[in-house]
XYZ file of C-alpha atoms in Angstrom:
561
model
C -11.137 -59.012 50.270
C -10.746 -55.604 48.396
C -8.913 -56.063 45.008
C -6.142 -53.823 44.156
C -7.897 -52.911 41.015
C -8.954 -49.368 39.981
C -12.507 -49.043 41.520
C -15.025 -48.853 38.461
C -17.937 -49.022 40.193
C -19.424 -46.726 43.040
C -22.425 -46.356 44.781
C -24.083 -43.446 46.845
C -27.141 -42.913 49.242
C -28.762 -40.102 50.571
C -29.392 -42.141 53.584
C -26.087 -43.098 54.276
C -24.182 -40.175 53.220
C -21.379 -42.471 52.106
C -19.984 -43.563 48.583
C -19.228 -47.390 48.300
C -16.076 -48.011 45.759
C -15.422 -51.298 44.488
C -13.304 -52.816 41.281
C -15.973 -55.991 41.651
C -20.151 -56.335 41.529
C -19.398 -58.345 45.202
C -19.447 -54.847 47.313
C -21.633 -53.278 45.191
C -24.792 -55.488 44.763
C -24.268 -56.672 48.659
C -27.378 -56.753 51.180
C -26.579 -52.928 51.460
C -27.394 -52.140 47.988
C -30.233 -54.511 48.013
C -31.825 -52.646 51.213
C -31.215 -49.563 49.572
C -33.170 -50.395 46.801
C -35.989 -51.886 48.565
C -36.031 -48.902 50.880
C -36.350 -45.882 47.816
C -39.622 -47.434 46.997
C -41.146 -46.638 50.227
C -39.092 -43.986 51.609
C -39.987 -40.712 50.173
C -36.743 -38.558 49.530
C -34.127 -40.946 49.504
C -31.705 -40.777 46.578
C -29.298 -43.925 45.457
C -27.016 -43.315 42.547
C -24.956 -45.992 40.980
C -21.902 -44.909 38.381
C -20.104 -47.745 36.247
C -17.026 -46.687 34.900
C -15.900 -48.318 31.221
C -18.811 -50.190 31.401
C -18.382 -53.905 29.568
C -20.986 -55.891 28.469
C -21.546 -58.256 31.444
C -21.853 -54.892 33.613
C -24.808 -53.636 31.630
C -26.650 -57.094 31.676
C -26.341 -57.320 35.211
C -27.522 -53.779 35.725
C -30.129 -54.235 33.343
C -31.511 -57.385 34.992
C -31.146 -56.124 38.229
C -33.197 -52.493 37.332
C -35.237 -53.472 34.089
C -33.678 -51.547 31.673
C -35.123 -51.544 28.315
C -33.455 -53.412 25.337
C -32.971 -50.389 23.424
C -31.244 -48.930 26.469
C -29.106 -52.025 26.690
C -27.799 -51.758 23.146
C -26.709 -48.382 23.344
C -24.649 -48.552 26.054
C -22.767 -51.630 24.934
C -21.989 -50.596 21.365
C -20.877 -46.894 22.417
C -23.981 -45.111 20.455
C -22.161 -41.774 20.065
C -25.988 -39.527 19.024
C -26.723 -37.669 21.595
C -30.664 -37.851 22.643
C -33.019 -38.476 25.285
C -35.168 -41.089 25.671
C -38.175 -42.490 27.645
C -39.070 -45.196 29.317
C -41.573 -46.756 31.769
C -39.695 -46.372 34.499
C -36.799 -43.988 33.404
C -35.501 -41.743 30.965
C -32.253 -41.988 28.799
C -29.795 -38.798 28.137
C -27.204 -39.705 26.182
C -24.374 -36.858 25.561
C -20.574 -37.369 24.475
C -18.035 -35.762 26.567
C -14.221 -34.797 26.672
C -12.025 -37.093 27.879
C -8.362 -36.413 28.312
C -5.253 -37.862 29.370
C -3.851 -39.598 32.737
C -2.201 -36.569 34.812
C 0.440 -36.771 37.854
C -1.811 -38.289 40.381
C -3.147 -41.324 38.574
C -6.629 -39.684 37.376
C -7.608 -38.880 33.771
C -8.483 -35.416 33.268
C -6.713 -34.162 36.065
C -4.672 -30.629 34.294
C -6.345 -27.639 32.839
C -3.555 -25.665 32.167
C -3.136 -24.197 28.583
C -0.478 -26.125 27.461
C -1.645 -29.592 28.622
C -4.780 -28.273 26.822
C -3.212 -27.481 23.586
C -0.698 -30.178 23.687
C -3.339 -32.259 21.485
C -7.140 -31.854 20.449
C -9.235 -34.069 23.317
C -11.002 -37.336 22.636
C -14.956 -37.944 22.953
C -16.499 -40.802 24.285
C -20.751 -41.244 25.294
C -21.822 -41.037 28.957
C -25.192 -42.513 29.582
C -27.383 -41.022 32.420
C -30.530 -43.046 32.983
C -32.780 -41.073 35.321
C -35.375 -43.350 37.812
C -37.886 -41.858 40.678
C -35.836 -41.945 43.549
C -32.168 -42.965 41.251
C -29.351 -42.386 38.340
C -27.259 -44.630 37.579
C -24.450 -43.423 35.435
C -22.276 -44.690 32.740
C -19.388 -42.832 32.661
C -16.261 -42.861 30.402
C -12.367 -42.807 32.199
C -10.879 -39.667 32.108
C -13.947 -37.361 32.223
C -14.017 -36.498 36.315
C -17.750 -35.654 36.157
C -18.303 -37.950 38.732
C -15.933 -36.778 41.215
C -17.146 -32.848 40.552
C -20.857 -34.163 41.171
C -20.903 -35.911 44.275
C -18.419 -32.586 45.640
C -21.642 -30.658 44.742
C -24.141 -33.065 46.092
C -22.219 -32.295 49.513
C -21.963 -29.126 49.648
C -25.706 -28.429 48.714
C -27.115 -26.310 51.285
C -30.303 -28.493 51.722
C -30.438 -31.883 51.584
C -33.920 -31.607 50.336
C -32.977 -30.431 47.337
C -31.577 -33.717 46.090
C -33.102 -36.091 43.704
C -32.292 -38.266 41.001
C -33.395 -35.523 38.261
C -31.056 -33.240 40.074
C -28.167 -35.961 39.433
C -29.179 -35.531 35.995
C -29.005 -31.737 36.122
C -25.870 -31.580 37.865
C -24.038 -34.266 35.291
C -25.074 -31.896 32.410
C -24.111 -29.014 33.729
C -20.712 -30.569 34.746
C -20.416 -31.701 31.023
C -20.929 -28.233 29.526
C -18.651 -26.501 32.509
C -16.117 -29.512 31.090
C -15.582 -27.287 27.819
C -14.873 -23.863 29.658
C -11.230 -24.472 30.200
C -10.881 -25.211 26.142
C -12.696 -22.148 25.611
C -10.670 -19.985 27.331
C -7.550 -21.493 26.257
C -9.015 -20.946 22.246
C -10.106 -16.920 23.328
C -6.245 -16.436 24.707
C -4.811 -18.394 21.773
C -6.996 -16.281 19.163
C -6.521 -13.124 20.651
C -2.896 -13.908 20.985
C -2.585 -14.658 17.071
C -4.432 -11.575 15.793
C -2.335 -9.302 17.730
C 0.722 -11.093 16.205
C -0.183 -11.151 12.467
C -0.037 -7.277 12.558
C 3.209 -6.953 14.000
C 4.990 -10.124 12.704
C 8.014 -10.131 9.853
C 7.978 -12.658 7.198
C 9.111 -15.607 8.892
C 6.974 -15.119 11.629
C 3.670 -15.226 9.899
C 4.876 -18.667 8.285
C 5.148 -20.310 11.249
C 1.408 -18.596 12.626
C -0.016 -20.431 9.509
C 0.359 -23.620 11.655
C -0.915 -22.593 14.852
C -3.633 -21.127 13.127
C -4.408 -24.162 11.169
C -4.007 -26.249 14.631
C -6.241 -23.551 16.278
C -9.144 -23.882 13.753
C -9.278 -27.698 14.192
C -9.483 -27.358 17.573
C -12.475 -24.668 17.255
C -14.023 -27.012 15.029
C -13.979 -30.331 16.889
C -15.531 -27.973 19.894
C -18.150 -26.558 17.837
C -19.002 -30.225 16.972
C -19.184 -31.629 20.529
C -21.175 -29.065 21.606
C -24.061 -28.872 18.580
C -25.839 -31.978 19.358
C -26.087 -30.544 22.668
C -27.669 -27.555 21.644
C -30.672 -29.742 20.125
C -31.027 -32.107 22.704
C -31.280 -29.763 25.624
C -33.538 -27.596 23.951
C -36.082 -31.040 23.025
C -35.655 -32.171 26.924
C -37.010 -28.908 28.060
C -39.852 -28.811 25.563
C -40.838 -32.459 27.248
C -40.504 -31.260 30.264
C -42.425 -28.134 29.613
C -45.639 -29.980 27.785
C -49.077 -30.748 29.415
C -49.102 -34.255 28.584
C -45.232 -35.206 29.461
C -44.026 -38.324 30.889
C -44.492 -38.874 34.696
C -40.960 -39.473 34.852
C -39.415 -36.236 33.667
C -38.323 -33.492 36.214
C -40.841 -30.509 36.794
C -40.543 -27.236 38.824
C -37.050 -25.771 39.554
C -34.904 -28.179 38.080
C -36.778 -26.883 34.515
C -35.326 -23.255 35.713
C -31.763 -25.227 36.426
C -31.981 -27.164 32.963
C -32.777 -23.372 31.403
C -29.787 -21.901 33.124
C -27.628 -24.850 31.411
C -29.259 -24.051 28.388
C -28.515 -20.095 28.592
C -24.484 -21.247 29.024
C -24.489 -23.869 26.625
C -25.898 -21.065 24.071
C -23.251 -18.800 25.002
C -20.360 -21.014 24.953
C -21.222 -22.088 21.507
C -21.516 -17.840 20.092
C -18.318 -17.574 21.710
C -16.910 -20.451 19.965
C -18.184 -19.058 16.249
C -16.515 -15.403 17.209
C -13.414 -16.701 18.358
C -13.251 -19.420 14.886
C -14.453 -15.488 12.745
C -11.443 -13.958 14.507
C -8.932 -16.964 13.504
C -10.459 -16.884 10.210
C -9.912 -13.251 9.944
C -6.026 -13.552 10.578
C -5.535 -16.657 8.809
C -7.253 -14.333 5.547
C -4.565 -11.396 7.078
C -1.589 -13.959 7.038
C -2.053 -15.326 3.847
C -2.608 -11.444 2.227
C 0.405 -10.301 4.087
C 2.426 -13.331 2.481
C 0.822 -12.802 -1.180
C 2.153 -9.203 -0.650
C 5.635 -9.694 0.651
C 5.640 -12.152 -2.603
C 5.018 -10.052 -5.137
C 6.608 -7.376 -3.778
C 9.938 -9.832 -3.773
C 9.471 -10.312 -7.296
C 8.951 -6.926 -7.930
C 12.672 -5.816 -6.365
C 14.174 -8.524 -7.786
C 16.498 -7.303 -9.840
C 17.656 -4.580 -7.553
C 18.038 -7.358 -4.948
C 20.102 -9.309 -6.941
C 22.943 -6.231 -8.135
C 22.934 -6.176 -4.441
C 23.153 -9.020 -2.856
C 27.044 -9.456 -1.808
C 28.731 -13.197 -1.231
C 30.917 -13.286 1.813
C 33.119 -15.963 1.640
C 36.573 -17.554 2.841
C 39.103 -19.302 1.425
C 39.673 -21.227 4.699
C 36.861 -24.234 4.085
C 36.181 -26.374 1.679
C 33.122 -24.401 0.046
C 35.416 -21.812 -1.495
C 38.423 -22.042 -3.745
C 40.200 -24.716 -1.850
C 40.045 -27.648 -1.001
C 38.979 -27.802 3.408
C 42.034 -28.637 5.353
C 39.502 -30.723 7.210
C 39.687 -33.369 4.806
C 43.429 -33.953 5.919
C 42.548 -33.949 9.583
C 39.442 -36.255 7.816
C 42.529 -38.603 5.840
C 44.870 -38.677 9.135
C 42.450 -40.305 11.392
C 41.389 -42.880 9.153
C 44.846 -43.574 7.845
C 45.992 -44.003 11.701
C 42.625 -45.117 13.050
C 42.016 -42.552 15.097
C 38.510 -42.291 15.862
C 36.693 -39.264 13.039
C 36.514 -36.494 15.084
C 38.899 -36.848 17.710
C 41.031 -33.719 16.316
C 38.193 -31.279 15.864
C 36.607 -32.053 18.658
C 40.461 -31.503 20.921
C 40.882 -28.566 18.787
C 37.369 -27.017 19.676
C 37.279 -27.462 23.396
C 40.543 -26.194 24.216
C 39.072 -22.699 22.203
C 40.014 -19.448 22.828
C 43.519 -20.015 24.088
C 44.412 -23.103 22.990
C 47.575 -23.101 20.467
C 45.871 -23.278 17.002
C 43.427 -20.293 18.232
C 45.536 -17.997 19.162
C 48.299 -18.821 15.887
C 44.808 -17.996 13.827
C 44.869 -14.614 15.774
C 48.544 -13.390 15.008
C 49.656 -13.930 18.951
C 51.896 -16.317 18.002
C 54.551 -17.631 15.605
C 55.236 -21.167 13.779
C 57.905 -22.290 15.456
C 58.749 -25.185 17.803
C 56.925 -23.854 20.712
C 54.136 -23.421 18.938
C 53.679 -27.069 18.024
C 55.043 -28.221 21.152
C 51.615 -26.842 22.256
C 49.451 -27.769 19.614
C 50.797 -31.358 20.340
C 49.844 -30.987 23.710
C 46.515 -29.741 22.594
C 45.858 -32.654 20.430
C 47.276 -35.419 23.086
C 45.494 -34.096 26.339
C 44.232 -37.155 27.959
C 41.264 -35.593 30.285
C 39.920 -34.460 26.383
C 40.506 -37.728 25.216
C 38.095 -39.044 28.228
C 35.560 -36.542 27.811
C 35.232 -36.926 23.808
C 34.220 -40.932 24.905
C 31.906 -39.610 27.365
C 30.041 -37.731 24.511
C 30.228 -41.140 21.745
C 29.008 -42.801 24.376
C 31.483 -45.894 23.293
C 31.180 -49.141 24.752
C 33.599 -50.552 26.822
C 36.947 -49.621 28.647
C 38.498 -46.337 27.119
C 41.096 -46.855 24.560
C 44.380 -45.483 25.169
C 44.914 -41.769 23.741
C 45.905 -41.783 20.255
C 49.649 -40.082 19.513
C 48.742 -37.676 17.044
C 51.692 -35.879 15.135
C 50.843 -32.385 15.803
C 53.544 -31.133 12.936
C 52.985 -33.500 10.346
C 49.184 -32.925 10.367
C 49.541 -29.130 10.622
C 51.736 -29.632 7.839
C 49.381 -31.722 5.495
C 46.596 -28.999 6.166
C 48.159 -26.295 4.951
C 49.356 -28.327 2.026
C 45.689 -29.237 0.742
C 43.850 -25.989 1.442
C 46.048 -24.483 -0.922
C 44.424 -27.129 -3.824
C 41.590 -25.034 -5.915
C 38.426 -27.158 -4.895
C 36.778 -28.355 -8.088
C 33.410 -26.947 -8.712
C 33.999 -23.586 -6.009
C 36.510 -21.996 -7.967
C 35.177 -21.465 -11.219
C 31.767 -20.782 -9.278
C 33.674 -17.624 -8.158
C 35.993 -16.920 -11.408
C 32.170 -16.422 -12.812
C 30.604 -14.130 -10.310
C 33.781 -12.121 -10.348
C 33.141 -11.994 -13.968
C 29.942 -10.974 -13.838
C 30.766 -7.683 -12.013
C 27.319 -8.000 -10.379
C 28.980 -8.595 -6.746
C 31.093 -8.015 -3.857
C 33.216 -11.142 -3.169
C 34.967 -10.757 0.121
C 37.315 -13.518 1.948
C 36.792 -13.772 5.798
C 39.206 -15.959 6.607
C 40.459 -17.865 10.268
C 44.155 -17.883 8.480
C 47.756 -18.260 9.784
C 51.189 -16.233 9.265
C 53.559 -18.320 7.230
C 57.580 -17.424 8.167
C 59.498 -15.238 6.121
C 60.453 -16.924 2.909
C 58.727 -19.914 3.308
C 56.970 -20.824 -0.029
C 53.425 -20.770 0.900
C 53.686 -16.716 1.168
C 52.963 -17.307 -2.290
C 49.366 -17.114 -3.681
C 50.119 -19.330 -6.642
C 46.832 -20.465 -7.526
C 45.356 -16.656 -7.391
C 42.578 -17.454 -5.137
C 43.166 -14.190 -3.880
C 42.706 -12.433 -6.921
C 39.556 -13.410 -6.996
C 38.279 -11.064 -3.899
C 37.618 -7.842 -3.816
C 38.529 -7.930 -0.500
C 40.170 -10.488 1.768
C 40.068 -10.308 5.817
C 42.413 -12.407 7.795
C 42.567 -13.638 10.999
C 46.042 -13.667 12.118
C 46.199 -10.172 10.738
C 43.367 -8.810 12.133
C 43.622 -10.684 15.622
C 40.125 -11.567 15.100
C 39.352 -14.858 14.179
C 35.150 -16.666 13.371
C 33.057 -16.747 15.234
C 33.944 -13.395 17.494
C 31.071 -11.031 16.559
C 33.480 -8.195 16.036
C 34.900 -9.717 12.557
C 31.427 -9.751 11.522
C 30.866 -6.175 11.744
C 34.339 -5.769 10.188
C 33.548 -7.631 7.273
C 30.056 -5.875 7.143
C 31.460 -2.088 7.160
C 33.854 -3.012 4.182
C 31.701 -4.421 2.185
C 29.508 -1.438 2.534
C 32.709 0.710 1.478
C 32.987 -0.776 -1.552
C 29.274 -1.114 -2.516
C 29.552 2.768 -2.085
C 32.374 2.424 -4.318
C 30.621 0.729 -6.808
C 27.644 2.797 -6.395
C 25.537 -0.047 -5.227
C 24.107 1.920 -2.383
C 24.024 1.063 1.186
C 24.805 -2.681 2.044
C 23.357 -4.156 5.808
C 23.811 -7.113 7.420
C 21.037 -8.558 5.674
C 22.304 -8.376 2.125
C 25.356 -10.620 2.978
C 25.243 -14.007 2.379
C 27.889 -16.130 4.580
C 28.938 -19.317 3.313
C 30.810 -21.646 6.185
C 30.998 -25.039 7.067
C 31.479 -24.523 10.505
C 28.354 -24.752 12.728
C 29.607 -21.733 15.347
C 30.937 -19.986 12.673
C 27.455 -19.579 10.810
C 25.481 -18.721 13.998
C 28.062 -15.985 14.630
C 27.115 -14.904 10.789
C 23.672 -15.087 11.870
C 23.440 -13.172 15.122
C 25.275 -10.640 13.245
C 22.697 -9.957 10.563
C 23.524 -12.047 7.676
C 22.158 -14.464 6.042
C 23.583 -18.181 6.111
C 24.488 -21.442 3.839
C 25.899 -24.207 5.922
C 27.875 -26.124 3.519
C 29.311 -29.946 4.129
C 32.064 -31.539 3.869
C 32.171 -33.511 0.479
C 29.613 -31.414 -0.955
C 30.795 -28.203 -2.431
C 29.097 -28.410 -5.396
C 25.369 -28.241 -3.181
C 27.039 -24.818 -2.070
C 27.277 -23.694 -5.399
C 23.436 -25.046 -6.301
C 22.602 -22.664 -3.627
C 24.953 -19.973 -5.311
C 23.092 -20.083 -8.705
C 19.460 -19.701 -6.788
C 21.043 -16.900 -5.081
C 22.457 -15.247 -8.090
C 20.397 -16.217 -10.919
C 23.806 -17.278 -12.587
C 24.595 -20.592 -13.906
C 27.905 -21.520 -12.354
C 28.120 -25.581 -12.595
C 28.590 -26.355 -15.999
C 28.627 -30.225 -17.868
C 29.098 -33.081 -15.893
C 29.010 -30.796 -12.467
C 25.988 -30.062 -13.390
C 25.117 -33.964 -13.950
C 26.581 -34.940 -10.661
C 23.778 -33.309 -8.704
């Protein structure tokens, strides 16, 4: 019966024209095989070849046995002897090389893809493959995942002649599949490294940090090639010479297949000069990289001071890294005082964005009034929300009923804490105003209070502490719509000009937000961007001092981090 098993072992005759597959010895050393055997002694011409796959211990006794293979032979095979050599014997000779192996692809096989990116995805493994070479015979020990096999015996039928086969031209054909194995890496390394010098000349800064890697990865990958292919180099070169001496073994190949074995040795010489220009070239831009960093170094710390009467601090009052304290942390203190799931408000708030209630009060279209919150109510109790929020938890189990949130009362307590100077923020700012150094702008996602109502008042002076503050509901633009960027951007540059500070871009702004779409608006825009947390103000203003040069937390603020 024919076991399900991956076939390891396979047998081929030139008489038969047929491979024999089996997962078992049973098929393999049948009367067949036998015959075969029997027959190559007195039949001139034909050719038997015998491939074990992952050989284990009891296959290479039984082999061993069955074809009097040496001791010495017998040893190396079993323990994996990764030097490459070639050996003689009696009866046969030994070439031992190491090979790629890869991994399993789509169809079940090892070895299978060639493309680039399966061939960069990680640096291949080695493993030995053992070809012992008799009169009329190979037999083959092969590792999983190397598909020399398969290429072979596609070559043995398309050969033209027939004739032409023998068991040294088994030998030939397996090692100069194994050296045609490493092509496909070297062309992959001669894109890669011509890729990576044409980008070090063009790249900006933070490009030719992250080419240091791929670099690095490159020149491992170079090296480990290099390495698999040296040994080669020597043993080739000794087989020839044995083959190529008056007094050499009866058993090594003569005639063309020394002119085939010299054609291998021609490509193997080549791939490996190819190799050593293409690791030169990496070497080259690594050295170009690392200059062009040393030099965008010192030429920071050269313009250091001019960077630093430059550099401008946008900021708002709106979140808690500023002045005040976030009016998050009330939508934060609601839900857990009326266990409401954290996040249940923002996340309402967000999705109904750009026309939902609270976005468009932020952009001046409309008032504070009852119909105002009878919408922001409906905003914040919208049960098809409510479903999708628990479809992005993930939460186990039926889904709850919808929270009643009190649309008022938590607009309300919002308003009423942003309006409480945040701790370590404010006199961060009170100092860089101080300092004169800066531009301090507000961009702000702010409301319109009503006429008379007490909050028109700035009583805490954050204000004052601006040279500039841009509101939403004034400007009926509200974060992150790119045009408020560009807003912000042009005034500050007024009054840098002002100031005499010279021209300010994008890039000298430094946006401060807690709110992720907010930032990457900042960032599309230009400027540069601190994403501060909720909680954590005084990391924002850590990052304020290494910005400035300033010292801004003072005592036990400072402590605390």
């Amino acid at each position: 019966m024919q076991s399900d098993e991956v076939p390891r072992f396979s047998y081929f005759s030139s008489l038969s024209q047929k491979v024999v597959s089996s997962s078992s010895w049973e098929e393999i050393f049948s009367g067949q095989f036998t015959e075969h055997l029997q027959e190559s002694k007195k039949t001139e011409g034909n050719v038997w070849w015998l491939d074990i796959c992952d050989a284990t211990e009891e296959d290479v006794n039984i082999v061993s046995q069955a074809l009097s293979i040496h001791p010495l032979t017998e040893e190396d095979i079993i323990t994996r002897e990764p030097r490459e050599k070639v050996e003689v014997f009696r009866n046969y000779y030994l070439i031992s090389f190491q090979t790629l192996v890869t991994s399993v692809d789509n169809n079940g096989e090892k070895g299978g893809s060639n493309s680039p990116a399966s061939i960069f995805s990680s640096t291949p493994a080695s493993a030995g493959c053992y070809i012992l070479v008799f009169k009329n015979g190979a037999v083959t020990f092969s590792p999983t995942g190397c598909g020399h096999i398969s290429r072979v015996r596609d070559r043995i039928r398309r050969l033209p002649d027939p004739a032409i086969l023998s068991s040294d031209w088994i030998c030939y054909a397996m090692i100069d599949d194994i050296i045609d194995s490493f092509q496909p890496y070297m062309q992959a390394v001669e894109r890669e490294s011509e890729a990576i010098e044409d980008e070090v000349f063009i790249a900006r800064v933070d490009d030719v940090r992250s080419l240091l890697p791929r670099v690095d990865n490159l020149r491992k990958k170079i090296t480990h090639l290099i390495r698999c292919l040296s040994g080669k180099v020597d043993v080739l070169n000794g087989f020839i010479k044995r083959c190529q001496a008056k007094d050499k073994q009866p058993v090594f190949p003569d005639g063309d297949l020394i002119m085939y074995l010299g054609d291998v040795q021609d490509h193997l010489v080549t791939t490996m000069s190819s190799l050593s220009h293409f690791d030169e070239i990496v070497g080259r831009s690594q050295s170009n990289c690392l200059a062009q960093l040393s030099a965008n170094n010192l030429r920071l710390s050269l313009n250091i001071n001019e960077v630093l009467s430059k550099v401008t601090v946008l900021a708002t009052i709106f979140v808690p890294l500023h002045m005040v304290l976030s009016p998050f942390q009330a939508i934060l203190d609601y839900e857990i005082a009326n266990k409401i799931p954290q996040g249940w408000v923002n996340f309402s708030i967000s999705r109904t964005s750009p026309n939902g209630s609270w976005h468009r009060l932020e952009r001046g279209e409309v008032q504070i009034d009852a119909a105002f919150f009878q919408g922001f109510n409906q905003d914040l109790n919208n049960a098809d929300l409510w479903r999708k929020f628990h479809q992005k938890q993930q939460t186990p189990g039926a889904l709850p009923a919808l929270p009643q949130v009190d649309a008022e009362f938590l607009f309300w307590e919002m308003m009423r804490i942003s309006r409480t100077p945040d701790p370590y923020m404010a006199p961060a700012l009170r100092k860089l105003k101080a300092s004169g150094k800066f531009i301090l702008g507000a961009l702000s996602n702010t409301v319109v209070f009503p006429d008379g109502h007490p909050y028109n008042v700035d009583e805490s002076g954050v204000k004052g502490h601006f040279d500039f503050f841009i509101s939403s509901a004034h400007t009926g633009l509200r974060k992150p719509d790119p045009k408020i960027y560009q807003f912000a951007i042009r005034e500050m540059n007024r009054l840098a000009g002002e100031k005499g500070l010279g021209e300010v871009g994008a890039s000298d702004v430094v946006f401060f937000d807690d709110i992720g779409e907010n930032l990457k608006g900042a960032k599309k825009a230009g400027m540069r961007t601190v994403k501060v947390h909720l909680g954590r103000t005084q990391d924002a203003v850590k990052e304020l001092e290494r910005l400035t040069g300033l010292e801004l937390l003072e005592g036990s603020d400072r402590a605390r981090l």
